[in-house]
Every structure is written in structure tokens, then in C-alpha cells.
Amino acid sequence: MFVLKEAWATISRHKGRSTLAALTIVIVSVVSLTGLSILKAENIATTTSYDSQDVTAIFKLNRAKVIKANEGKTIDWSKYTLGWEDYITYAQAAVVQFSADYNESADISASGNLKAVSGNSGTSSDTAVGKGRGALSVVGFSSAASAKKAANGSFTLTSGKAVSYSESTASNTVLISQALAKKNNLKVGDSITVADMKTSSKTHKLTISGIYKNATTAKSSSADADNPDNAIYTSYYTFMSMGLDSETTPGTAGHSLNMVFGFSTPKDFKTFTKNVRKAGLSKNYDLVSESLQQYNETVEPLTQTAKWARYTMLTLAILGAVILLACGFFTLSHRKQEIGMLMTLGVGKVRISWRFIIEMFIVVIPSLLVGLGGGYALNLLVARWIPAHSIAESTPDLGVWKILISVAAGLCALCIIAAITRITIFRKRNLLLPRQEAQA
């Protein structure tokens, strides 16, 4: 008890240095806890969480690169399309496991009273079918997953139900746009008739299974099949039964083939990309994963936050160490006379060291507890505002606490070593130093 009283009395005589040291420890503790939690979240988001992502990818023509390479020339874009043979070649070169969904589209003509949706350019061309294009287009999807990757963007059903994508249950059922249904006063269960582009006498009767609305509401200036509102969605088996897969080939006007590859990990996606390049994929094409791009865009703000947290922690750690060392140095260096007097009175070095250790602990331990407690409470309050918190929570886990406890234990050990070293190296000749030094 006597040692505690003396230690507290000494600290009270040096309130300025003691308060500065305590505040330094509290601030560094709060920032360290928050910073380490952010770094932990960023590490999870860029490693564990990233590696577990399901990846969907498509081959995308880099039109800007093609235009630059053919500057001043007329470009025949049909030469830059991929057909079934190309996709089969690249699939065989994949090596890794993957899934493949696809959709194919072809232009058709309206038949009977069916009319295409007009564009919004305000010119007479709104009512005219574009050169080489049909009035409508039919898109055949291989699966529900493929339908989510429609070239016109995502869509939702406003009435009715989706078509069946199974070969055994597929029939001539289709989805039409809300705009097309409104223009022709159509509803679920009604039938529409369309005709082939080449042979107008060859018609197909289709039953409306559902009516959809595109997520993108921007109107097209086209009144033909290029207008998203004029797209009719169905299963690929219905598309084939209409003969649309063989009448034209990808690259001709109004005909396209899109393949969506799926991978269980980003590593498989990277391996696939490398292998298809070796198989001859032109540099004019990029293998693009919108899912990974969206994930990386979501995580990027967290990465930047972690970068600043890392710099802030390092800066404060260095500054805090300098302040604590300075406080300790001035405290011990100004107490030479006190140490000498205690030794003269017969107080052993162990007991003197213990007294100095108690003094340091009185400042260090409560400051650490306040700093860590305050940091934890602050983390709970701000965690929801940390970027990408839905992917990886920036709250302290066992790993963060282990690091902080280790650092705190190291700080305490440093205090003990500093106190013991200062007393051990003390020489009695220091008693001859001017007495006013002890009052500094």
C-alpha cells in the first residue's frame, strides 16, 4: 500500500507528462483497434471472400481496338462475331470445370395485325423497318440463368409466368414486353403470329406466357428489331423449333449468339482466360466478368480505406512511441537524486525498480483499458458505415485482439525493462549531482 501511495504521489507531481502519456496510449489504442479491424475486413474481402466468388464471364469484342486498328477503313463487323464452332474450340481448351448458358437471337417479321413498337426519334423513320432488320426479334434462352444475362439487360415479369426452358416441356410459349402488349392490346394467354424474314408465308403461332418489363427504361429511337421493346423471349428449344438457329448465322444482320460461362472460383476464370488465349482467341476480344467487376468495385472503397488506416496507424504508432519514450526519459532522468537517496537509506534496487514499475503501470494499464474499450465501442457504432461492410465486417475478432494484447504486453514489458535497466545502471556517484536536478 505504501508503494502505491508513493507511486501515485510521484505521478501527481508530474501531471503534465503523465496526462500526455495516458492520452497518447488511449488515442493509439483506439486508432489501432479500429485500424486493425478495417485491415482484417479488407484482407477477408480481397482473399477469402474474393476466392469464394462464383464467376460469370462473356467474350466481349473490344470495338475501340478494332476501330483503331482499321482507322479510315469500312469495318465489316460480321467478321468479328463468334459462332458455335469458336465457342466449342474455346470450351475444349478450358481444362477447368465450367458451366455454359447461352442465348441466340434472330429477326422476324410481324404477321397479321401485330405491330412493332415505334421509336422516339420523332422522324418518319420511326415507323420504317431498318435496312436488313426485321420488325421484331426472337431471343431463345438456354436456361433461366441465361435469361438474366439478356443482351437488352435484366427484366421482370409484370404478369403471367416464365416460359419453360426444359426440352421436354418447352412449347411455343413466349414473353413479350409491356410496351408491345400495350400497343397491340395483348394479354397473357393471347396468341400472336410472326413470319420468317426470308419466307413471309412461313408463319409461327406463339402463345403469350408472360409480359415483362425491362429494368432499363430508356426508349430506343428504332422502330424495328433493334428496339428492346420489340424483343420476344422464349426457350432455346422453341427458338430451334422455329428454325431460327439455322436460317442465318451469327454476324448476319439481326442474328447473334451469346455464351455465358460460369466458374466456381476466380482462379478457374483466370485459368480459362489463359487457356483460350493459347487456343487462338484474338486480342480483339476480352473475357469480361461483370460479376467480378461489380465485386471489385464494391470492395475498392474498403481497399482505399484500409490503405489510409495502414498509414494512419503507422504514423500514430511512431509518434506515440516517440512521445512515450520522451516522457519516460524525462521522468527517469530527472529522478537521479531520488534514486540515490533511496539507496543511501538502504532501499534495494529491486524494491526501487518495483516502485518505478508500479508508477508506469498506473498510467499504462488504465489507459490501455480505456483505449481498447473505447475503440471497441466506436467500432460497433461505425462498422456499418465502413465500405463493403456487407461483404466483410470491420469489427474486431480473435485475431485482432491477439495482436492488440500482444502489443499491450510488449508495451508493459518495455516499461518493466526500462525501469529495471534505469535502476541497475545507476551509480552512487550520481549523488554528487546538483540537487536542483531532482526538482526539475
Short mmCIF file of C-alpha atoms in Angstrom, two decimals, residues 181-421:
data_model
loop_
_atom_site.label_atom_id
_atom_site.label_comp_id
_atom_site.label_asym_id
_atom_site.label_seq_id
_atom_site.Cartn_x
_atom_site.Cartn_y
_atom_site.Cartn_z
CA ALA A 181 -48.52 -5.81 -75.28
CA LYS A 182 -49.95 -2.31 -74.77
CA LYS A 183 -49.51 -1.32 -78.42
CA ASN A 184 -51.35 -4.44 -79.62
CA ASN A 185 -53.82 -4.72 -76.72
CA LEU A 186 -52.47 -8.17 -75.78
CA LYS A 187 -52.67 -10.06 -72.50
CA VAL A 188 -51.41 -13.33 -71.02
CA GLY A 189 -52.94 -16.31 -72.85
CA ASP A 190 -53.37 -14.49 -76.16
CA SER A 191 -51.66 -15.71 -79.32
CA ILE A 192 -49.51 -13.80 -81.79
CA THR A 193 -48.31 -14.75 -85.26
CA VAL A 194 -44.88 -13.97 -86.65
CA ALA A 195 -43.30 -14.74 -90.02
CA ASP A 196 -39.84 -15.70 -91.23
CA MET A 197 -37.67 -12.98 -92.73
CA LYS A 198 -36.88 -14.99 -95.86
CA THR A 199 -40.25 -16.62 -96.43
CA SER A 200 -43.16 -14.48 -95.27
CA SER A 201 -45.59 -17.31 -95.95
CA LYS A 202 -43.88 -19.38 -93.25
CA THR A 203 -45.51 -18.29 -90.02
CA HIS A 204 -45.33 -19.32 -86.37
CA LYS A 205 -48.14 -19.11 -83.86
CA LEU A 206 -46.91 -18.25 -80.36
CA THR A 207 -48.78 -18.14 -77.06
CA ILE A 208 -48.06 -15.35 -74.55
CA SER A 209 -46.98 -16.92 -71.27
CA GLY A 210 -45.99 -13.67 -69.59
CA ILE A 211 -45.43 -9.96 -70.02
CA TYR A 212 -42.12 -8.42 -68.95
CA LYS A 213 -40.69 -5.00 -68.27
CA ASN A 214 -37.06 -4.07 -68.92
CA ALA A 215 -35.07 -2.72 -65.99
CA THR A 216 -33.66 -0.04 -68.31
CA THR A 217 -36.49 2.34 -69.16
CA ALA A 218 -34.71 4.40 -71.83
CA LYS A 219 -36.64 4.35 -75.10
CA SER A 220 -34.99 3.37 -78.38
CA SER A 221 -35.15 5.58 -81.47
CA SER A 222 -35.60 2.45 -83.59
CA ALA A 223 -38.95 1.03 -84.67
CA ASP A 224 -37.54 -2.36 -85.71
CA ALA A 225 -35.98 -5.38 -84.02
CA ASP A 226 -33.21 -3.19 -82.65
CA ASN A 227 -35.71 -1.69 -80.20
CA PRO A 228 -35.58 -3.66 -76.90
CA ASP A 229 -39.38 -3.37 -76.60
CA ASN A 230 -39.71 -5.44 -79.77
CA ALA A 231 -37.82 -8.44 -78.36
CA ILE A 232 -39.79 -11.65 -77.83
CA TYR A 233 -38.24 -14.01 -75.26
CA THR A 234 -38.62 -17.79 -75.33
CA SER A 235 -36.71 -21.02 -74.66
CA TYR A 236 -33.90 -22.09 -76.94
CA TYR A 237 -35.83 -25.22 -77.88
CA THR A 238 -38.74 -23.10 -79.15
CA PHE A 239 -36.20 -20.93 -80.99
CA MET A 240 -34.82 -24.06 -82.71
CA SER A 241 -38.28 -25.44 -83.49
CA MET A 242 -38.94 -22.22 -85.41
CA GLY A 243 -35.80 -22.91 -87.47
CA LEU A 244 -34.24 -19.61 -86.43
CA ASP A 245 -30.96 -21.25 -85.43
CA SER A 246 -30.22 -22.40 -88.97
CA GLU A 247 -31.69 -19.76 -91.28
CA THR A 248 -28.87 -17.31 -90.62
CA THR A 249 -25.58 -17.38 -88.77
CA PRO A 250 -24.12 -15.13 -86.04
CA GLY A 251 -22.78 -12.00 -87.62
CA THR A 252 -25.51 -11.51 -90.19
CA ALA A 253 -27.96 -8.67 -89.66
CA GLY A 254 -30.27 -9.37 -86.74
CA HIS A 255 -28.61 -12.64 -85.68
CA SER A 256 -26.35 -13.01 -82.64
CA LEU A 257 -25.09 -15.73 -80.33
CA ASN A 258 -24.04 -15.01 -76.74
CA MET A 259 -22.41 -17.53 -74.44
CA VAL A 260 -22.18 -17.04 -70.68
CA PHE A 261 -19.56 -19.15 -68.91
CA GLY A 262 -19.75 -19.88 -65.19
CA PHE A 263 -16.85 -20.75 -62.87
CA SER A 264 -16.80 -21.73 -59.21
CA THR A 265 -13.73 -19.61 -58.38
CA PRO A 266 -11.88 -16.58 -59.82
CA LYS A 267 -8.81 -18.83 -60.13
CA ASP A 268 -10.66 -21.07 -62.60
CA PHE A 269 -11.75 -17.99 -64.51
CA LYS A 270 -8.14 -16.79 -64.81
CA THR A 271 -7.01 -20.25 -65.93
CA PHE A 272 -9.77 -20.34 -68.55
CA THR A 273 -8.76 -16.89 -69.84
CA LYS A 274 -5.15 -18.00 -70.17
CA ASN A 275 -6.07 -21.21 -71.98
CA VAL A 276 -8.45 -19.65 -74.52
CA ARG A 277 -5.73 -17.17 -75.45
CA LYS A 278 -3.46 -20.11 -76.15
CA ALA A 279 -6.28 -21.66 -78.19
CA GLY A 280 -6.24 -18.66 -80.52
CA LEU A 281 -8.68 -16.12 -79.09
CA SER A 282 -7.94 -12.81 -80.80
CA LYS A 283 -6.72 -9.87 -78.73
CA ASN A 284 -9.69 -8.00 -80.15
CA TYR A 285 -11.80 -9.90 -77.60
CA ASP A 286 -11.80 -9.52 -73.84
CA LEU A 287 -13.12 -12.16 -71.49
CA VAL A 288 -15.18 -9.99 -69.17
CA SER A 289 -16.73 -10.93 -65.85
CA GLU A 290 -19.32 -8.37 -64.81
CA SER A 291 -19.80 -10.20 -61.51
CA LEU A 292 -16.13 -9.83 -60.58
CA GLN A 293 -16.07 -6.24 -61.81
CA GLN A 294 -19.05 -5.40 -59.61
CA TYR A 295 -17.44 -7.17 -56.66
CA ASN A 296 -14.14 -5.33 -57.12
CA GLU A 297 -15.96 -2.00 -57.46
CA THR A 298 -17.77 -2.74 -54.20
CA VAL A 299 -14.53 -3.64 -52.40
CA GLU A 300 -12.38 -0.83 -53.85
CA PRO A 301 -13.54 1.84 -51.31
CA LEU A 302 -12.70 -0.59 -48.50
CA THR A 303 -9.24 -1.14 -50.00
CA GLN A 304 -8.66 2.63 -50.08
CA THR A 305 -9.93 2.97 -46.51
CA ALA A 306 -7.57 0.18 -45.41
CA LYS A 307 -4.69 1.96 -47.16
CA TRP A 308 -5.32 5.15 -45.20
CA ALA A 309 -5.84 3.15 -41.99
CA ARG A 310 -2.46 1.49 -42.50
CA TYR A 311 -0.69 4.84 -42.96
CA THR A 312 -2.54 6.40 -40.02
CA MET A 313 -1.69 3.51 -37.70
CA LEU A 314 1.98 3.58 -38.68
CA THR A 315 2.22 7.35 -38.24
CA LEU A 316 0.48 7.34 -34.85
CA ALA A 317 2.50 4.33 -33.67
CA ILE A 318 5.78 6.12 -34.43
CA LEU A 319 4.56 9.41 -32.95
CA GLY A 320 3.16 7.62 -29.88
CA ALA A 321 6.42 5.74 -29.33
CA VAL A 322 8.41 8.97 -29.53
CA ILE A 323 6.09 10.71 -27.03
CA LEU A 324 6.14 7.79 -24.55
CA LEU A 325 9.91 7.41 -24.78
CA ALA A 326 10.33 11.14 -24.28
CA CYS A 327 8.02 11.10 -21.24
CA GLY A 328 9.84 8.12 -19.79
CA PHE A 329 13.25 9.61 -20.45
CA PHE A 330 12.47 12.94 -18.80
CA THR A 331 10.76 11.25 -15.87
CA LEU A 332 13.66 8.90 -15.11
CA SER A 333 16.49 11.32 -15.91
CA HIS A 334 15.11 13.93 -13.51
CA ARG A 335 14.92 11.49 -10.62
CA LYS A 336 18.59 10.58 -10.19
CA GLN A 337 18.79 12.32 -6.83
CA GLU A 338 15.69 10.46 -5.60
CA ILE A 339 17.14 7.10 -6.61
CA GLY A 340 20.46 7.86 -4.90
CA MET A 341 18.75 8.94 -1.69
CA LEU A 342 16.66 5.76 -1.56
CA MET A 343 19.77 3.65 -2.00
CA THR A 344 21.54 5.60 0.74
CA LEU A 345 18.61 4.84 3.04
CA GLY A 346 19.12 1.14 2.33
CA VAL A 347 16.30 0.56 -0.12
CA GLY A 348 17.33 -2.22 -2.51
CA LYS A 349 17.36 -1.89 -6.28
CA VAL A 350 14.62 -4.50 -6.65
CA ARG A 351 12.24 -2.53 -4.45
CA ILE A 352 13.09 0.74 -6.20
CA SER A 353 12.55 -0.92 -9.58
CA TRP A 354 9.22 -2.26 -8.39
CA ARG A 355 8.16 1.23 -7.40
CA PHE A 356 9.03 2.60 -10.82
CA ILE A 357 7.18 -0.29 -12.49
CA ILE A 358 4.07 0.41 -10.40
CA GLU A 359 4.19 4.07 -11.44
CA MET A 360 4.30 3.14 -15.10
CA PHE A 361 1.55 0.56 -14.74
CA ILE A 362 -0.74 3.07 -13.04
CA VAL A 363 -0.55 5.15 -16.22
CA VAL A 364 -0.28 2.42 -18.85
CA ILE A 365 -2.84 -0.21 -17.84
CA PRO A 366 -5.88 2.06 -17.21
CA SER A 367 -5.06 3.97 -20.42
CA LEU A 368 -4.94 0.72 -22.39
CA LEU A 369 -8.25 -0.43 -20.93
CA VAL A 370 -9.93 2.88 -21.71
CA GLY A 371 -8.44 2.97 -25.21
CA LEU A 372 -9.38 -0.61 -26.09
CA GLY A 373 -12.84 -0.30 -24.57
CA GLY A 374 -13.48 2.99 -26.32
CA GLY A 375 -12.13 1.59 -29.59
CA TYR A 376 -14.41 -1.44 -29.38
CA ALA A 377 -17.47 0.72 -28.70
CA LEU A 378 -16.51 3.04 -31.57
CA ASN A 379 -16.11 0.04 -33.88
CA LEU A 380 -19.61 -1.17 -33.11
CA LEU A 381 -21.00 2.27 -33.92
CA VAL A 382 -19.16 2.92 -37.19
CA ALA A 383 -18.83 -0.64 -38.59
CA ARG A 384 -21.99 -0.24 -40.69
CA TRP A 385 -20.53 2.83 -42.41
CA ILE A 386 -17.26 1.18 -43.33
CA PRO A 387 -17.28 0.45 -47.12
CA ALA A 388 -18.26 -3.11 -48.16
CA HIS A 389 -19.42 -3.93 -44.62
CA SER A 390 -21.92 -6.37 -46.12
CA ILE A 391 -19.03 -8.43 -47.50
CA ALA A 392 -16.70 -8.35 -44.50
CA GLU A 393 -17.49 -6.79 -41.13
CA SER A 394 -14.85 -4.40 -39.80
CA THR A 395 -15.33 -5.44 -36.17
CA PRO A 396 -12.54 -6.87 -34.01
CA ASP A 397 -12.24 -10.65 -34.00
CA LEU A 398 -9.98 -13.01 -32.06
CA GLY A 399 -7.07 -12.32 -34.40
CA VAL A 400 -7.31 -8.56 -33.86
CA TRP A 401 -7.49 -8.97 -30.08
CA LYS A 402 -4.47 -11.27 -30.11
CA ILE A 403 -2.43 -8.63 -31.93
CA LEU A 404 -3.55 -5.85 -29.60
CA ILE A 405 -2.97 -7.92 -26.44
CA SER A 406 0.48 -8.88 -27.73
CA VAL A 407 1.34 -5.24 -28.38
CA ALA A 408 -0.03 -4.22 -24.98
CA ALA A 409 2.01 -6.97 -23.29
CA GLY A 410 5.06 -5.80 -25.22
CA LEU A 411 4.48 -2.22 -24.05
CA CYS A 412 4.22 -3.37 -20.43
CA ALA A 413 7.35 -5.48 -20.83
CA LEU A 414 9.15 -2.46 -22.28
CA CYS A 415 8.11 -0.42 -19.23
CA ILE A 416 9.44 -3.10 -16.89
CA ILE A 417 12.73 -3.39 -18.78
CA ALA A 418 13.14 0.39 -18.88
CA ALA A 419 12.55 0.70 -15.12
CA ILE A 420 14.85 -2.17 -14.17
CA THR A 421 17.59 -1.02 -16.54
#
